[in-house]
Amino acid sequence: MARPKSASHDLRREEILDVAAQCFAQQSFPAASMNHIATACGASKARLYHYYESKEAILFDLLDRYTQRLLALIGEAEAHAQRQNLSEREALHALVRAFLSEYETSATRHVALVSDTKFLGQTQRELILNRQRDVVAAFTRFLKRAYPDRVTPANQTALTMMLFGMINWTFTWLRPGGPMSYAGFADEVVATLEKGFGA
């Protein structure tokens, strides 16, 4: 019988994923090697192979966990809106704030999602892409409910992707400790939605 994995084993995996995400963001996925990741973790390559059989396995686990987290945020936002009896607009605004808060602490994982999904095998890539599609579909639902007079079947994809265009690339320019915080930028996105969609 296989020995059950300990909590410390899963914690160590999370640490490895954090370091690997940094390596992928700094060097690119093709350029980062298991040696690079092991060195950055302060561990031997043999020790790293105890947790992951390959760099691709690390990437998949990273993206698997991260996309599950994004889907969980959507569920949490829906539950929060129901508990607090939020309006449809307030629910969308809360979702935008939740995603930007997550992006602040997961910037390197988000870089991997945007840039490195293409390096996965076909089955794993499709799983991650389908979760991304689920996130987009959820944002579309939130938008349609929040601004029913503005969002139509003809423009819903364009408007949803416009919203993602505002928030999805913050890792390229929005720096913690800079002149604008992630929370402050969330306020700006919400204000833009209200002025552009709610007018």
Short mmCIF file of C-alpha atoms in Angstrom, two decimals:
data_model
loop_
_atom_site.label_atom_id
_atom_site.label_comp_id
_atom_site.label_asym_id
_atom_site.label_seq_id
_atom_site.Cartn_x
_atom_site.Cartn_y
_atom_site.Cartn_z
CA MET A 1 0.00 0.00 0.00
CA ALA A 2 1.32 3.45 -0.93
CA ARG A 3 2.19 5.73 1.94
CA PRO A 4 -0.18 8.74 2.12
CA LYS A 5 1.37 12.08 1.25
CA SER A 6 1.92 14.45 4.13
CA ALA A 7 0.80 18.08 4.35
CA SER A 8 4.44 19.10 4.20
CA HIS A 9 4.76 17.27 0.85
CA ASP A 10 1.97 19.42 -0.64
CA LEU A 11 3.44 22.53 0.94
CA ARG A 12 6.80 21.77 -0.65
CA ARG A 13 5.07 21.33 -4.01
CA GLU A 14 3.55 24.81 -3.66
CA GLU A 15 6.98 26.24 -2.90
CA ILE A 16 8.43 24.53 -5.96
CA LEU A 17 5.60 25.87 -8.12
CA ASP A 18 6.20 29.41 -6.87
CA VAL A 19 9.90 29.20 -7.67
CA ALA A 20 9.29 27.52 -11.02
CA ALA A 21 6.79 30.20 -12.01
CA GLN A 22 9.43 32.83 -11.26
CA CYS A 23 11.99 30.95 -13.35
CA PHE A 24 9.57 30.60 -16.27
CA ALA A 25 8.67 34.32 -16.08
CA GLN A 26 12.30 35.46 -15.88
CA GLN A 27 13.91 33.06 -18.36
CA SER A 28 10.97 31.74 -20.41
CA PHE A 29 9.69 28.19 -20.12
CA PRO A 30 11.95 26.78 -22.88
CA ALA A 31 15.06 28.37 -21.35
CA ALA A 32 14.40 27.34 -17.75
CA SER A 33 15.71 23.87 -16.92
CA MET A 34 15.19 21.46 -14.05
CA ASN A 35 18.71 22.46 -12.95
CA HIS A 36 17.69 26.13 -12.86
CA ILE A 37 14.56 25.35 -10.86
CA ALA A 38 16.40 23.07 -8.44
CA THR A 39 19.10 25.68 -7.85
CA ALA A 40 16.50 28.40 -7.29
CA CYS A 41 14.74 26.09 -4.80
CA GLY A 42 18.00 25.47 -2.97
CA ALA A 43 17.65 21.76 -3.65
CA SER A 44 19.36 19.11 -5.72
CA LYS A 45 17.93 18.06 -9.07
CA ALA A 46 17.42 14.57 -7.64
CA ARG A 47 15.34 16.09 -4.85
CA LEU A 48 13.27 18.04 -7.38
CA TYR A 49 12.61 14.83 -9.32
CA HIS A 50 11.19 13.38 -6.09
CA TYR A 51 8.29 15.81 -6.55
CA TYR A 52 8.04 16.19 -10.33
CA GLU A 53 9.16 13.93 -13.15
CA SER A 54 9.74 16.77 -15.62
CA LYS A 55 9.58 20.49 -16.24
CA GLU A 56 6.36 19.90 -18.18
CA ALA A 57 4.84 18.18 -15.14
CA ILE A 58 5.68 21.24 -13.06
CA LEU A 59 4.05 23.53 -15.63
CA PHE A 60 0.89 21.45 -15.76
CA ASP A 61 0.53 21.30 -11.98
CA LEU A 62 1.12 25.05 -11.79
CA LEU A 63 -1.54 25.83 -14.40
CA ASP A 64 -3.92 23.16 -13.10
CA ARG A 65 -3.90 24.66 -9.62
CA TYR A 66 -4.03 28.24 -10.85
CA THR A 67 -6.99 27.76 -13.20
CA GLN A 68 -8.85 25.87 -10.47
CA ARG A 69 -8.19 28.87 -8.21
CA LEU A 70 -9.64 31.28 -10.79
CA LEU A 71 -12.77 29.16 -11.14
CA ALA A 72 -13.06 29.01 -7.36
CA LEU A 73 -12.93 32.82 -7.24
CA ILE A 74 -15.95 32.93 -9.53
CA GLY A 75 -17.87 30.55 -7.27
CA GLU A 76 -16.87 32.56 -4.22
CA ALA A 77 -17.98 35.79 -5.90
CA GLU A 78 -21.38 34.32 -6.76
CA ALA A 79 -21.84 33.04 -3.21
CA HIS A 80 -20.74 36.38 -1.74
CA ALA A 81 -23.19 38.26 -3.96
CA GLN A 82 -26.05 36.04 -2.80
CA ARG A 83 -25.14 36.31 0.89
CA GLN A 84 -24.77 40.08 0.73
CA ASN A 85 -27.76 40.56 -1.58
CA LEU A 86 -25.60 42.52 -4.00
CA SER A 87 -26.97 44.05 -7.16
CA GLU A 88 -25.83 42.53 -10.45
CA ARG A 89 -23.45 45.44 -11.00
CA GLU A 90 -22.04 45.17 -7.50
CA ALA A 91 -21.52 41.44 -8.08
CA LEU A 92 -19.51 42.10 -11.26
CA HIS A 93 -17.48 44.81 -9.56
CA ALA A 94 -16.71 42.45 -6.67
CA LEU A 95 -15.57 39.80 -9.17
CA VAL A 96 -13.23 42.27 -10.90
CA ARG A 97 -11.77 43.25 -7.52
CA ALA A 98 -11.31 39.60 -6.53
CA PHE A 99 -9.47 38.77 -9.75
CA LEU A 100 -7.17 41.77 -9.49
CA SER A 101 -6.42 40.89 -5.87
CA GLU A 102 -5.47 37.39 -7.02
CA TYR A 103 -3.38 38.74 -9.87
CA GLU A 104 -1.40 40.84 -7.41
CA THR A 105 -0.14 37.76 -5.57
CA SER A 106 -0.04 35.37 -8.57
CA ALA A 107 1.65 37.49 -11.23
CA THR A 108 4.24 34.89 -12.27
CA ARG A 109 1.61 32.13 -12.38
CA HIS A 110 -0.49 34.37 -14.58
CA VAL A 111 2.48 34.92 -16.90
CA ALA A 112 2.72 31.14 -17.26
CA LEU A 113 -0.99 30.88 -18.04
CA VAL A 114 -0.79 33.57 -20.71
CA SER A 115 2.54 32.50 -22.23
CA ASP A 116 3.23 28.83 -21.56
CA THR A 117 0.02 26.84 -21.95
CA LYS A 118 1.12 26.07 -25.53
CA PHE A 119 3.99 23.96 -24.18
CA LEU A 120 1.67 21.39 -22.58
CA GLY A 121 0.70 18.13 -24.23
CA GLN A 122 -2.57 18.17 -26.14
CA THR A 123 -4.77 16.62 -23.45
CA GLN A 124 -3.40 18.81 -20.68
CA ARG A 125 -3.49 21.90 -22.89
CA GLU A 126 -7.15 21.33 -23.71
CA LEU A 127 -8.02 20.95 -20.04
CA ILE A 128 -6.39 24.29 -19.21
CA LEU A 129 -7.86 26.03 -22.26
CA ASN A 130 -11.34 24.77 -21.37
CA ARG A 131 -10.99 26.22 -17.89
CA GLN A 132 -9.94 29.53 -19.41
CA ARG A 133 -13.04 29.37 -21.62
CA ASP A 134 -15.13 28.72 -18.50
CA VAL A 135 -13.66 31.84 -16.86
CA VAL A 136 -14.44 33.93 -19.94
CA ALA A 137 -17.99 32.55 -20.09
CA ALA A 138 -18.52 33.39 -16.43
CA PHE A 139 -17.35 36.97 -16.93
CA THR A 140 -19.73 37.25 -19.89
CA ARG A 141 -22.63 36.11 -17.69
CA PHE A 142 -21.70 38.64 -15.01
CA LEU A 143 -21.45 41.41 -17.61
CA LYS A 144 -24.79 40.56 -19.23
CA ARG A 145 -26.55 40.55 -15.87
CA ALA A 146 -24.86 43.78 -14.77
CA TYR A 147 -25.51 45.74 -17.97
CA PRO A 148 -28.40 44.04 -19.81
CA ASP A 149 -29.14 47.13 -21.93
CA ARG A 150 -25.52 47.38 -23.08
CA VAL A 151 -24.40 43.78 -23.58
CA THR A 152 -25.99 41.96 -26.50
CA PRO A 153 -25.35 38.64 -28.28
CA ALA A 154 -23.62 40.62 -31.02
CA ASN A 155 -21.14 42.47 -28.77
CA GLN A 156 -20.82 40.30 -25.67
CA THR A 157 -17.58 38.62 -26.76
CA ALA A 158 -15.96 41.93 -27.70
CA LEU A 159 -16.99 43.59 -24.42
CA THR A 160 -15.86 40.63 -22.31
CA MET A 161 -12.48 40.55 -24.01
CA MET A 162 -12.21 44.32 -23.62
CA LEU A 163 -12.63 43.85 -19.86
CA PHE A 164 -9.99 41.12 -19.84
CA GLY A 165 -7.76 43.42 -21.88
CA MET A 166 -7.91 45.90 -19.01
CA ILE A 167 -7.08 43.45 -16.23
CA ASN A 168 -5.18 40.50 -17.71
CA TRP A 169 -1.92 42.24 -18.56
CA THR A 170 -1.35 44.07 -15.27
CA PHE A 171 1.70 41.87 -14.64
CA THR A 172 3.50 43.79 -17.40
CA TRP A 173 3.19 47.22 -15.80
CA LEU A 174 1.41 47.33 -12.42
CA ARG A 175 3.98 46.88 -9.67
CA PRO A 176 3.25 46.39 -5.95
CA GLY A 177 4.48 49.47 -4.11
CA GLY A 178 4.17 51.62 -7.23
CA PRO A 179 2.14 54.80 -7.64
CA MET A 180 -1.07 52.81 -8.11
CA SER A 181 -2.07 49.76 -6.08
CA TYR A 182 -4.00 46.80 -7.46
CA ALA A 183 -6.97 47.87 -5.33
CA GLY A 184 -6.69 51.38 -6.73
CA PHE A 185 -6.59 50.04 -10.27
CA ALA A 186 -9.66 47.91 -9.52
CA ASP A 187 -11.47 51.14 -8.59
CA GLU A 188 -10.46 52.59 -11.97
CA VAL A 189 -11.73 49.53 -13.86
CA VAL A 190 -15.05 49.65 -12.00
CA ALA A 191 -15.39 53.37 -12.72
CA THR A 192 -14.66 52.75 -16.41
CA LEU A 193 -17.32 50.04 -16.54
CA GLU A 194 -19.88 52.31 -14.91
CA LYS A 195 -19.12 55.26 -17.17
CA GLY A 196 -18.88 53.21 -20.34
CA PHE A 197 -21.54 50.57 -19.78
CA GLY A 198 -23.89 52.08 -17.23
CA ALA A 199 -24.33 55.52 -18.75
#
